[in-house]
XYZ file of C-alpha atoms in Angstrom:
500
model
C -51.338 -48.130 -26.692
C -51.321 -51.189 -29.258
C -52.058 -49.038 -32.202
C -48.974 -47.249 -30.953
C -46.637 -49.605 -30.990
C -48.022 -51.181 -34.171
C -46.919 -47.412 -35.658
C -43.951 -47.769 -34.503
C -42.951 -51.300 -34.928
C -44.033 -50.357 -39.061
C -42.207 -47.544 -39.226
C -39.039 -49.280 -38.533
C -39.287 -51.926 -40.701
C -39.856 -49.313 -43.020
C -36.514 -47.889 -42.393
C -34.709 -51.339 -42.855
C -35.937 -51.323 -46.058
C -34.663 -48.212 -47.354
C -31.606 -49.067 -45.751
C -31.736 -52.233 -47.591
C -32.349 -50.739 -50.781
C -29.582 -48.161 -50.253
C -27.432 -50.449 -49.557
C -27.880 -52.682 -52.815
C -27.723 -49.475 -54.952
C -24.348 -49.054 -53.519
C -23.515 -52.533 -53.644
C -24.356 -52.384 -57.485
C -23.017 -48.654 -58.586
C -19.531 -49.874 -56.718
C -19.648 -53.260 -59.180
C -19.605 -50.635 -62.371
C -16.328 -49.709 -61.433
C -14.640 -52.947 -61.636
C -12.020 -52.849 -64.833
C -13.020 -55.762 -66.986
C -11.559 -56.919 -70.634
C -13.403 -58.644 -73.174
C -12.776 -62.376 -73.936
C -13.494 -63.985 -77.172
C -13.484 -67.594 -77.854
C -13.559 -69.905 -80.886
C -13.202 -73.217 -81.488
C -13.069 -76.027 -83.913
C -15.367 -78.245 -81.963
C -19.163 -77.678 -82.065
C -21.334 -77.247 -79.906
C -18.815 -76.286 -77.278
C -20.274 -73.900 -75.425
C -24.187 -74.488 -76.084
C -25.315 -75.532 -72.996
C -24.146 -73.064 -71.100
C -26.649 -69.727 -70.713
C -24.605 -66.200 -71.751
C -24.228 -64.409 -68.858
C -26.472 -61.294 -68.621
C -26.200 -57.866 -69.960
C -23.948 -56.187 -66.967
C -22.805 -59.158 -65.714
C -19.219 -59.165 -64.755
C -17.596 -62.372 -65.415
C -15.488 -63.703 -61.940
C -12.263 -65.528 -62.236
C -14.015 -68.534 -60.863
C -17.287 -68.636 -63.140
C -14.478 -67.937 -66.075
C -12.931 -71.194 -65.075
C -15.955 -73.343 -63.920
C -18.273 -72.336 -66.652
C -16.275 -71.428 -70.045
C -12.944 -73.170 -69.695
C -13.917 -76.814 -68.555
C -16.088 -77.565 -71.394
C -12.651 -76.936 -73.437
C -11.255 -80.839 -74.365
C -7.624 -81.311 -73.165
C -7.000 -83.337 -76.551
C -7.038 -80.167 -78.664
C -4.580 -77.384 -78.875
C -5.249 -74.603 -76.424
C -4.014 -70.875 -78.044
C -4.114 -67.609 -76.261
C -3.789 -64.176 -77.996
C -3.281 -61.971 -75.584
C -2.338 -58.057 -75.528
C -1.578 -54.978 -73.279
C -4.900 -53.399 -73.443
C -8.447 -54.161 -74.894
C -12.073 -53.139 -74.102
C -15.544 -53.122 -75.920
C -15.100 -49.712 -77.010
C -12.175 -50.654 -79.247
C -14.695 -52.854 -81.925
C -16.953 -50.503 -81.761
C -14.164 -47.303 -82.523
C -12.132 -49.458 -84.591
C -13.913 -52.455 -85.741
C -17.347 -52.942 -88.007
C -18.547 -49.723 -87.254
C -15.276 -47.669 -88.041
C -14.476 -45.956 -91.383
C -14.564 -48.182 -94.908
C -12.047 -50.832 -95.258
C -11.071 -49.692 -91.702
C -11.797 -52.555 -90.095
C -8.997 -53.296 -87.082
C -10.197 -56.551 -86.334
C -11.454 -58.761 -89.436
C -9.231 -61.492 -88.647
C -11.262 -61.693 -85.818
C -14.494 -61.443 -86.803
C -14.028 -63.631 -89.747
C -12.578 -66.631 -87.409
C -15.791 -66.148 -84.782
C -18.615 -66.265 -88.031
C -16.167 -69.066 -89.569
C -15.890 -71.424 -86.371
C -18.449 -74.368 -85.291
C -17.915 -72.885 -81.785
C -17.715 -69.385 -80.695
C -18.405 -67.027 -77.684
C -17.853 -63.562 -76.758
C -17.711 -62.388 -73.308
C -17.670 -58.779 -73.732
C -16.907 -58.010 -69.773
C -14.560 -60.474 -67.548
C -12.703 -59.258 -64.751
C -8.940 -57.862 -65.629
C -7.755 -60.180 -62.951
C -8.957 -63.277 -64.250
C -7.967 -62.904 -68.015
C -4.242 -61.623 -67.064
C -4.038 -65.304 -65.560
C -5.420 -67.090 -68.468
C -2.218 -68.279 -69.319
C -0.996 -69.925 -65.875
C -5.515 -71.797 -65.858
C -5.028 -72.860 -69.143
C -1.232 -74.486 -68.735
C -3.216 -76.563 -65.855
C -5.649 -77.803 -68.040
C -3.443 -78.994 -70.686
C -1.795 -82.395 -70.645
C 1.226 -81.037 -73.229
C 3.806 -78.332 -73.203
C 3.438 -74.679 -72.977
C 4.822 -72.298 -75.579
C 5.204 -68.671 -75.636
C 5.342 -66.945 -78.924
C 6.663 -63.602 -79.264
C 8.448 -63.357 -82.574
C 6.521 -62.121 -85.548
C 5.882 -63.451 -87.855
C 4.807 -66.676 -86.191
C 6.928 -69.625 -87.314
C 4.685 -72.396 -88.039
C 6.997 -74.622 -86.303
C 5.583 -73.499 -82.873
C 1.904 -74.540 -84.104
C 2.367 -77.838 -85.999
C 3.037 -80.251 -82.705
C 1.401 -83.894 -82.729
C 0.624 -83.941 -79.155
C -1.864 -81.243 -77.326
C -0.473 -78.744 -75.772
C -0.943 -74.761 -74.752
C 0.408 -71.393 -77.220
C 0.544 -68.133 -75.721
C 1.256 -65.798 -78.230
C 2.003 -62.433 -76.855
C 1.082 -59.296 -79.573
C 3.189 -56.527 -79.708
C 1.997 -53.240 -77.450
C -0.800 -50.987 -78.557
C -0.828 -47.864 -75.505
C -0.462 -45.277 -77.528
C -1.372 -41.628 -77.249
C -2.622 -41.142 -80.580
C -5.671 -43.378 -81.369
C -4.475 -43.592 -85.239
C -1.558 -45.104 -84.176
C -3.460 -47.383 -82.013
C -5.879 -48.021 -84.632
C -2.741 -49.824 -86.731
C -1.329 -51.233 -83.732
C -4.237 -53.318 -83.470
C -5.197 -54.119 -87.017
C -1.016 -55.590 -87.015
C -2.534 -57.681 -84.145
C -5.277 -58.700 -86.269
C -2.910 -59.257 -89.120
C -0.992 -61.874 -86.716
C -3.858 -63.568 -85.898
C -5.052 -63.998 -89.226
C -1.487 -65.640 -90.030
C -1.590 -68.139 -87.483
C -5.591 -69.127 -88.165
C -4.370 -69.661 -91.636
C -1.188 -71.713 -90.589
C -3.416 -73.972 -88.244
C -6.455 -74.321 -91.052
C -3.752 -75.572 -93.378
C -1.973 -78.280 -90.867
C -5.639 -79.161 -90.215
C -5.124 -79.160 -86.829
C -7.900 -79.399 -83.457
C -7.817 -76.040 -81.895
C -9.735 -73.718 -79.366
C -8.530 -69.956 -79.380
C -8.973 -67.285 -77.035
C -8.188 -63.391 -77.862
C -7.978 -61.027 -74.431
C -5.801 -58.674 -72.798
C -3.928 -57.950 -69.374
C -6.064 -54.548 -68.626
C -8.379 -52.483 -70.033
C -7.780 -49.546 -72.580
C -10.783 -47.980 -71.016
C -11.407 -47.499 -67.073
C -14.746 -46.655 -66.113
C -15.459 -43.069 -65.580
C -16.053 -41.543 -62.293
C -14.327 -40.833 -59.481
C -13.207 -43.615 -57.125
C -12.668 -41.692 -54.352
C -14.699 -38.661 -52.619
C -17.762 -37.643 -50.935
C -19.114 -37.145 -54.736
C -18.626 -40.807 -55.968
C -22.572 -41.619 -55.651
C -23.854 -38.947 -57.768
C -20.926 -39.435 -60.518
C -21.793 -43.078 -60.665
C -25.228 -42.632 -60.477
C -25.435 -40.690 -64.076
C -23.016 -43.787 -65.589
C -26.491 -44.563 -67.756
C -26.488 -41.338 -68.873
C -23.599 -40.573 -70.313
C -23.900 -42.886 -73.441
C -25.127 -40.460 -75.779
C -22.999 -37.570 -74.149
C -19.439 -37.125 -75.243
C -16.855 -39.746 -73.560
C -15.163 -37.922 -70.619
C -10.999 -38.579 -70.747
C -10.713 -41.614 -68.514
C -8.572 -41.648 -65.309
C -5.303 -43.260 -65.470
C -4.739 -46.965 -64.013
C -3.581 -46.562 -60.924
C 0.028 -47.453 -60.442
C 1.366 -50.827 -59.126
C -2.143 -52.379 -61.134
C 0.249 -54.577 -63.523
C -0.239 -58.774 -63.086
C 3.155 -60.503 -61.517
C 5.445 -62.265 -63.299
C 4.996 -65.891 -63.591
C 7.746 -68.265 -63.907
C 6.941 -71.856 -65.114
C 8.406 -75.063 -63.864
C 6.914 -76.839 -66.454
C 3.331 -76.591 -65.853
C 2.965 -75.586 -62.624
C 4.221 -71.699 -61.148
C 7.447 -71.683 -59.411
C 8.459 -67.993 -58.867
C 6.328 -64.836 -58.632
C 7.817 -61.544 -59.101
C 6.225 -58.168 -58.693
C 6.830 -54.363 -58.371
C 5.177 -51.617 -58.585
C 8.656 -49.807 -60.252
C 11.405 -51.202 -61.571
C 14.212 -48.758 -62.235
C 18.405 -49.244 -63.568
C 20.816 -46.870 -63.816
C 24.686 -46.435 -65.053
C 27.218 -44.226 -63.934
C 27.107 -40.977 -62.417
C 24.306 -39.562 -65.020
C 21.122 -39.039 -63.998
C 19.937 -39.341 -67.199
C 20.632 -42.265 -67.898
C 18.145 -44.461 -66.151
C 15.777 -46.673 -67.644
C 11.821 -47.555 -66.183
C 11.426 -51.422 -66.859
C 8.479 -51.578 -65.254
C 6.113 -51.971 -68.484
C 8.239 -54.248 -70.274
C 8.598 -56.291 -67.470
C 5.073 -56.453 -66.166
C 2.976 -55.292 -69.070
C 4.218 -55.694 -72.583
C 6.126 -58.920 -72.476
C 9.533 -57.448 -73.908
C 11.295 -59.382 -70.820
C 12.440 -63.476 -71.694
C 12.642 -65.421 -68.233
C 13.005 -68.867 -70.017
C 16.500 -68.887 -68.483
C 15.247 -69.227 -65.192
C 15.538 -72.490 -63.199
C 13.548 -74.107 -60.230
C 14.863 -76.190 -57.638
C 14.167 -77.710 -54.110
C 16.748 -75.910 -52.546
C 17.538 -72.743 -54.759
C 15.548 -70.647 -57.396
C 17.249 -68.432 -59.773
C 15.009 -65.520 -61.377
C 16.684 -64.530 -64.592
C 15.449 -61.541 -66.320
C 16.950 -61.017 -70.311
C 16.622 -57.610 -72.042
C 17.678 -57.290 -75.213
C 17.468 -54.930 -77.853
C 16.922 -51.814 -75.444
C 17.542 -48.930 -78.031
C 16.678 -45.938 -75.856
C 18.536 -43.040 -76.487
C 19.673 -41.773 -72.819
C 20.042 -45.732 -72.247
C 23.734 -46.862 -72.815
C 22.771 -50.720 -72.761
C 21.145 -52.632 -75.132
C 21.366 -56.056 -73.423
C 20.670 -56.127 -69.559
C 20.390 -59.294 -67.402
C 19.236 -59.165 -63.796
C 19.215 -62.579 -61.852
C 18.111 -63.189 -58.392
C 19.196 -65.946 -56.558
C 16.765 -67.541 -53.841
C 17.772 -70.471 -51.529
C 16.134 -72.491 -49.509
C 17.000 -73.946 -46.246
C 15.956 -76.044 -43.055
C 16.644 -74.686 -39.350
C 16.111 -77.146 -36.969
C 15.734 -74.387 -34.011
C 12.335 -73.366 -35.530
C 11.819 -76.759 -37.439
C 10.985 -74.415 -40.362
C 12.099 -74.494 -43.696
C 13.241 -70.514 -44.723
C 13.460 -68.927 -48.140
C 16.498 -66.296 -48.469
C 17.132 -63.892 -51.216
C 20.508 -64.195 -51.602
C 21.924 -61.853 -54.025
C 20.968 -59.929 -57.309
C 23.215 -59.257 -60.365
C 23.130 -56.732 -62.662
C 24.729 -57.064 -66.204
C 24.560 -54.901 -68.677
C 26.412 -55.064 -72.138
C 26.161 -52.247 -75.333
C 26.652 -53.257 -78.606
C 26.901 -51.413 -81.777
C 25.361 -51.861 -85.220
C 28.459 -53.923 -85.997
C 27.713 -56.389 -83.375
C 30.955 -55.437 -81.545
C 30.924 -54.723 -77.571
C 31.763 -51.278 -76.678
C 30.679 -51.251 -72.871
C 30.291 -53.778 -70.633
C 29.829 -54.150 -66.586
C 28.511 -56.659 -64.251
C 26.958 -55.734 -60.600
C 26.920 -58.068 -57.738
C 24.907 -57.167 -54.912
C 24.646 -58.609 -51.658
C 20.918 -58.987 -50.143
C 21.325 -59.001 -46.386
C 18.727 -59.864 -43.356
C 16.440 -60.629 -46.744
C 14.372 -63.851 -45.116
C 11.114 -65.418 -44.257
C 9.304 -68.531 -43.364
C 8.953 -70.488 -47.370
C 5.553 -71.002 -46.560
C 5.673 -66.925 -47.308
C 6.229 -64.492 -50.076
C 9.077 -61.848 -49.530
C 8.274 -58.571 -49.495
C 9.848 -55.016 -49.038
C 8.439 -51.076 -49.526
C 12.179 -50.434 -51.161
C 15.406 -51.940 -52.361
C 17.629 -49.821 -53.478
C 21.847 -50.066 -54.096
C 22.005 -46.572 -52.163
C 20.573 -45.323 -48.854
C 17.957 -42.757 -50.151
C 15.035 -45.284 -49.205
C 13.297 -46.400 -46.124
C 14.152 -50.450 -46.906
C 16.692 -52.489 -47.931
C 19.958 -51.102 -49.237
C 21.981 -53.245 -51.828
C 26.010 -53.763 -50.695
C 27.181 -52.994 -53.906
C 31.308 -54.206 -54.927
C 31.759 -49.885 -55.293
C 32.362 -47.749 -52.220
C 31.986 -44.671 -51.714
C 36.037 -44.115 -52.335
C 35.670 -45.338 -55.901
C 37.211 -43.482 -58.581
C 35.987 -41.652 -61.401
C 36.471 -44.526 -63.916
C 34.747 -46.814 -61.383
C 32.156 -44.928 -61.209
C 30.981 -44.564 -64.583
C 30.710 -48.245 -64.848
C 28.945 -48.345 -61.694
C 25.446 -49.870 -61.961
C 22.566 -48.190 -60.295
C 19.154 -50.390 -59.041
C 15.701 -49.707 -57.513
C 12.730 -51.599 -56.878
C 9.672 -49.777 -55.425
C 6.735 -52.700 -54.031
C 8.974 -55.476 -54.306
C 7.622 -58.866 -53.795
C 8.858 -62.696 -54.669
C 7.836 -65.858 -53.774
C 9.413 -69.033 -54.001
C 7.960 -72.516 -54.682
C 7.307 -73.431 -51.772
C 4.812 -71.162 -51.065
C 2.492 -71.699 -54.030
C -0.718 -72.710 -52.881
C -3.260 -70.324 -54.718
C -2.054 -70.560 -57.965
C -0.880 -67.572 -59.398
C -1.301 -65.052 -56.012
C 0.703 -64.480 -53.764
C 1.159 -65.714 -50.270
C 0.725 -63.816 -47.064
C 3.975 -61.540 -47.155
C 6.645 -61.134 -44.505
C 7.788 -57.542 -45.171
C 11.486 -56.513 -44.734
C 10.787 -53.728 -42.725
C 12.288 -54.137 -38.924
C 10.022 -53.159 -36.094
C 12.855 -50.384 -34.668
C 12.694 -48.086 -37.473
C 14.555 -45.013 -37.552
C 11.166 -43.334 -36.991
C 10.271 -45.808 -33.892
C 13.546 -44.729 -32.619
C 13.031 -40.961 -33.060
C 9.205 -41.612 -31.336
C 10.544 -43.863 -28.018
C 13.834 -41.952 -27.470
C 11.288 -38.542 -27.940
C 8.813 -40.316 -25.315
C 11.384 -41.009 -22.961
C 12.617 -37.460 -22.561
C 10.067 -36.287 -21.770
C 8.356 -39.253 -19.411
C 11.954 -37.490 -17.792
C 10.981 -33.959 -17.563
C 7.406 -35.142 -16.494
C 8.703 -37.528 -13.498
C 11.345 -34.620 -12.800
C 7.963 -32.522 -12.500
C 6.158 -34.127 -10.386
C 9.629 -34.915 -7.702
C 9.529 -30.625 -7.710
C 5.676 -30.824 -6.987
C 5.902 -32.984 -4.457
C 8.999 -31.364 -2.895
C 7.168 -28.524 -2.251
C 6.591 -27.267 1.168
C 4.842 -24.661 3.040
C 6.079 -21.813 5.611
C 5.916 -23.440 9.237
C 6.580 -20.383 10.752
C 4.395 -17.339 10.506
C 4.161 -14.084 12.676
C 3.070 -14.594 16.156
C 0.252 -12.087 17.086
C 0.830 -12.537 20.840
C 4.239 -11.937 20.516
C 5.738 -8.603 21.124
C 5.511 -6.276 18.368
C 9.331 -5.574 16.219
C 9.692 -1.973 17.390
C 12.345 -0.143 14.713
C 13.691 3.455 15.862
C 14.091 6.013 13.060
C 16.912 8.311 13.570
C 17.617 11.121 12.281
C-alpha cells in the first residue's frame, strides 16, 4: 500500500517537471521572436560604461534595464546626440559593413568613432520599443534644450551650444526593395555621421552619441501564429548556415506615436495605424502619410503649441512631389480643449475640430491650387485623465466611427467638388497633457464607439421579434383545448335510411 502511493506520489512530481520544462522552452522560443534593434554607444568620457557587465549572448535588452543600466551612467553636463533611422539590425554590419565587398564598407564612420572613443558599447539586441523612445528618456535626462536635426548637411550651428543639451538627428529613410540601394542609403547615413563627429572633434566639445533605429530591417523568421509555431521556432539554431528565408512583413499599425514636446516633457501623443488625404472627385489622387508621419520623420510638428486649456496638433508637409498627388504643401491641425464640468467634477478633453490645408506650387514658386478644409469633430470626448480613441474617422460615411461634418454637402457643385478635401484615419488615438503619466504611452483609451451600434440595433430589434413570435407561441399552446364531448356508447345508435 505505501510503496504504492510512494509510485504514485513520484510519478507526479515527475510530470510537474516536464511540465515545467515545457513550459520554459516555450517561455524562451516565444522571447526569440521579440523584434529588437541594435544600439551603439560612444562617448568622450572614459570609463563610462566599465562597471557595468555586457549583457549575455541572447539577452534581449528591456526598456527599463536600457534606462537603469546604460543611460544613467551618461553625465547630464555633456551633450547627449542621437542618430537614429527607420530600420537597422545586426545583419546589416555584417551584409554591409567589415565583412562586405572591398572599400564597401557602409558603416566606417561608425566603426572608426567606436575604436576612436575612450568609451564605447554595443548592444547588438534592445527591444524596438525601447530605442524608438530614446529620444523622449534622453530629453528627461538632460538639463538643456532639445534639438531635432533633419537637414543635411548638418549645420554646425545646431552642435556648437555652450550649455548641455540633447540632438536628435533624424537620417534620411533606407526601406528599400533593392539591397544595393539600401547598401548607399546607409553608407549616406554613415557619411552624415562622419560630418557631425568631425564638426564636434573640431569645436572640442563633451559628447556621448548613440546610433539606433525605430524597427528592425529584419523580423525574426517563423511563423507567429499556428499550430506549427513550436517546431518552426524550434529549428531557429539551425538555420544559420542555411540560406535566409524572406522575412515576414511588420505587421501593420507597429509604427511608435508621435511625440510632441512641451519643452522637455511630452504633451500630445498621436497615433494611427493609417493615415490617408484625398482631393477632389479622383480616386487617384490620394496620398498614404502614414510612413512619413510615423516612420521616416518627413512630418515638422514644431508648430504645435501646449496649453492648460487647449492643445493644437499641427502637422507640416512640405515638399510632397508625388505624381498622382496635386499638393506639395499640406497642413493638418487638430484642435483639443480642455474643460471643467462641475456635474461630474471632472475635467474633459474634447477634440474639437481638424483642418485640412493643402497648397500646390510650381517650380516657379507661384501658387496654382489652393483649399482649406474645416471639419467639425462631434460627440469626440473623454475624461483628460484618458487618451481618445476611435476604430475610424472619416469626412464620409463609409466607416463604422466617426464621420467628419465637412463645409461641402452633398449638393455641391462640380467646381466645389474638385477642391473638396478628402480625410481618413484608421486606429486613431490622441492624448492630451493631462493624461501623461507613463511617459511616452498612452493612457487607458475611451473609444468613440457608442454602445447602440447599428449592429446592436439590428441584434435587439432581431431579438425582439422574435421573443414576439415565441410569446405568440406559447398564448396558441396554451389556448389549446380538447373535445369535451365524445360519442356516447349508451346512447342510441344514429340510424341513417338509404333510399333508393
Amino acid at each position: 500500500m505505501a510503496s504504492s502511493a510512494t509510485a504514485a506520489s513520484a510519478s507526479v512530481r515527475r510530470r510537474n517537471v516536464a511540465l515545467s520544462l515545457c513550459l520554459l522552452a516555450l517561455c524562451q522560443q516565444r522571447c526569440l521572436c521579440v523584434d529588437q534593434v541594435p544600439v551603439l554607444l560612444w562617448s568622450t568620457e572614459s570609463s563610462l560604461w566599465s562597471s557595468e557587465p555586457p549583457p549575455h549572448v541572447g539577452h534581449i535588452v528591456s526598456e527599463s534595464q536600457l534606462e537603469q543600466q546604460f543611460l544613467k551612467p551618461v553625465p547630464r553636463s555633456q551633450l547627449l546626440l542621437l542618430f537614429i533611422q527607420d530600420k537597422l539590425s545586426v545583419d546589416d554590419f555584417t551584409r554591409f559593413g567589415a565583412f562586405a565587398k572591398r572599400n564597401e564598407n557602409a558603416f566606417s564612420s561608425v566603426q572608426t568613432a567606436l575604436k576612436s572613443s575612450p568609451s564605447s558599447l554595443v548592444l547588438p539586441a534592445v527591444d524596438w520599443r525601447a530605442a524608438s523612445e530614446l529620444a523622449s528618456k534622453l530629453s528627461q535626462r538632460t538639463d538643456g534644450a532639445v534639438t531635432e536635426v533633419k537637414d543635411f548637411p548638418v549645420p554646425p550651428a545646431s552642435l556648437t551650444r555652450d550649455s548641455p543639451g540633447l540632438t536628435v538627428v533624424r537620417l534620411p529613410a533606407t526601406a528599400s526593395a533593392s539591397e544595393e540601394a539600401r547598401g548607399r542609403a546607409l553608407a549616406k547615413n554613415d557619411d552624415i555621421i562622419g560630418q557631425v563627429m568631425k564638426l564636434l572633434e573640431k569645436g572640442g566639445q563633451s559628447f556621448t552619441a548613440m546610433y539606433t533605429a525605430s524597427r528592425p530591417s529584419k523580423v525574426p523568421t517563423g511563423n507567429d501564429w499556428g499550430r506549427d509555431e513550436l517546431a518552426a521556432d524550434w529549428h531557429v539554431n539551425r538555420q544559420l548556415l542555411q540560406a535566409a528565408t524572406k522575412a515576414p512583413p511588420a505587421p501593420a499599425g507597429s509604427h511608435a506615436p508621435l511625440v510632441v514636446q512641451n519643452g522637455s516633457q511630452p504633451c500630445i501623443l498621436f497615433w494611427a495605424r493609417r493615415l490617408l488625404v484625398g482631393f477632389g472627385g479622383s480616386a487617384a489622387a490620394t496620398y498614404d502619410l502614414t510612413n512619413a508621419t510615423f516612420v521616416s520623420g518627413l512630418v515638422n510638428s514644431n508648430a504645435s503649441a501646449c496649453h492648460a486649456d487647449n492643445s493644437t496638433l499641427v502637422l507640416s508637409y512640405s515638399n510632397l512631389r508625388i505624381s498622382n498627388l496635386p499638393v506639395t504643401n499640406l497642413n493638418i491641425e487638430i484642435t483639443l480643449s480642455q474643460r471643467h464640468y462641475p456635474v461630474s467634477n471632472r475635467n474633459w478633453m474634447t477634440v474639437e475640430q481638424l483642418i485640412v490645408e493643402a497648397v500646390n506650387e510650381t517650380a516657379g514658386g507661384t501658387m496654382s491650387w489652393n483649399a482649406t478644409e474645416q471639419y467639425a469633430v462631434r460627440w469626440a470626448s473623454n475624461p483628460s485623465e484618458f487618451s481618445y480613441s476611435c476604430g475610424a474617422v472619416d469626412s464620409e460615411p463609409r466607416h463604422s466611427g466617426m464621420v467628419l461634418m465637412g463645409s461641402f454637402g452633398p449638393d455641391a457643385s462640380p467646381a466645389e467638388r474638385q477642391r473638396q478635401i478628402h480625410f481618413s484615419i484608421e486606429g486613431f488615438q490622441i492624448q492630451g497633457s493631462a493624461a501623461m503619466r507613463n511617459g511616452t504611452a498612452f493612457a487607458y483609451a475611451s473609444d468613440c464607439t457608442s454602445f447602440f451600434t447599428p449592429a446592436i440595433w439590428m441584434g435587439l430589434v432581431s431579438g425582439f421579434v422574435l421573443l414576439l413570435v415565441l410569446t405568440y407561441a406559447l398564448h396558441m399552446l396554451s389556448s389549446i383545448k380538447t373535445m369535451d364531448r365524445f360519442d356516447d356508447p349508451k346512447a342510441p345508435g344514429l340510424s341513417i335510411p338509404q333510399t333508393d
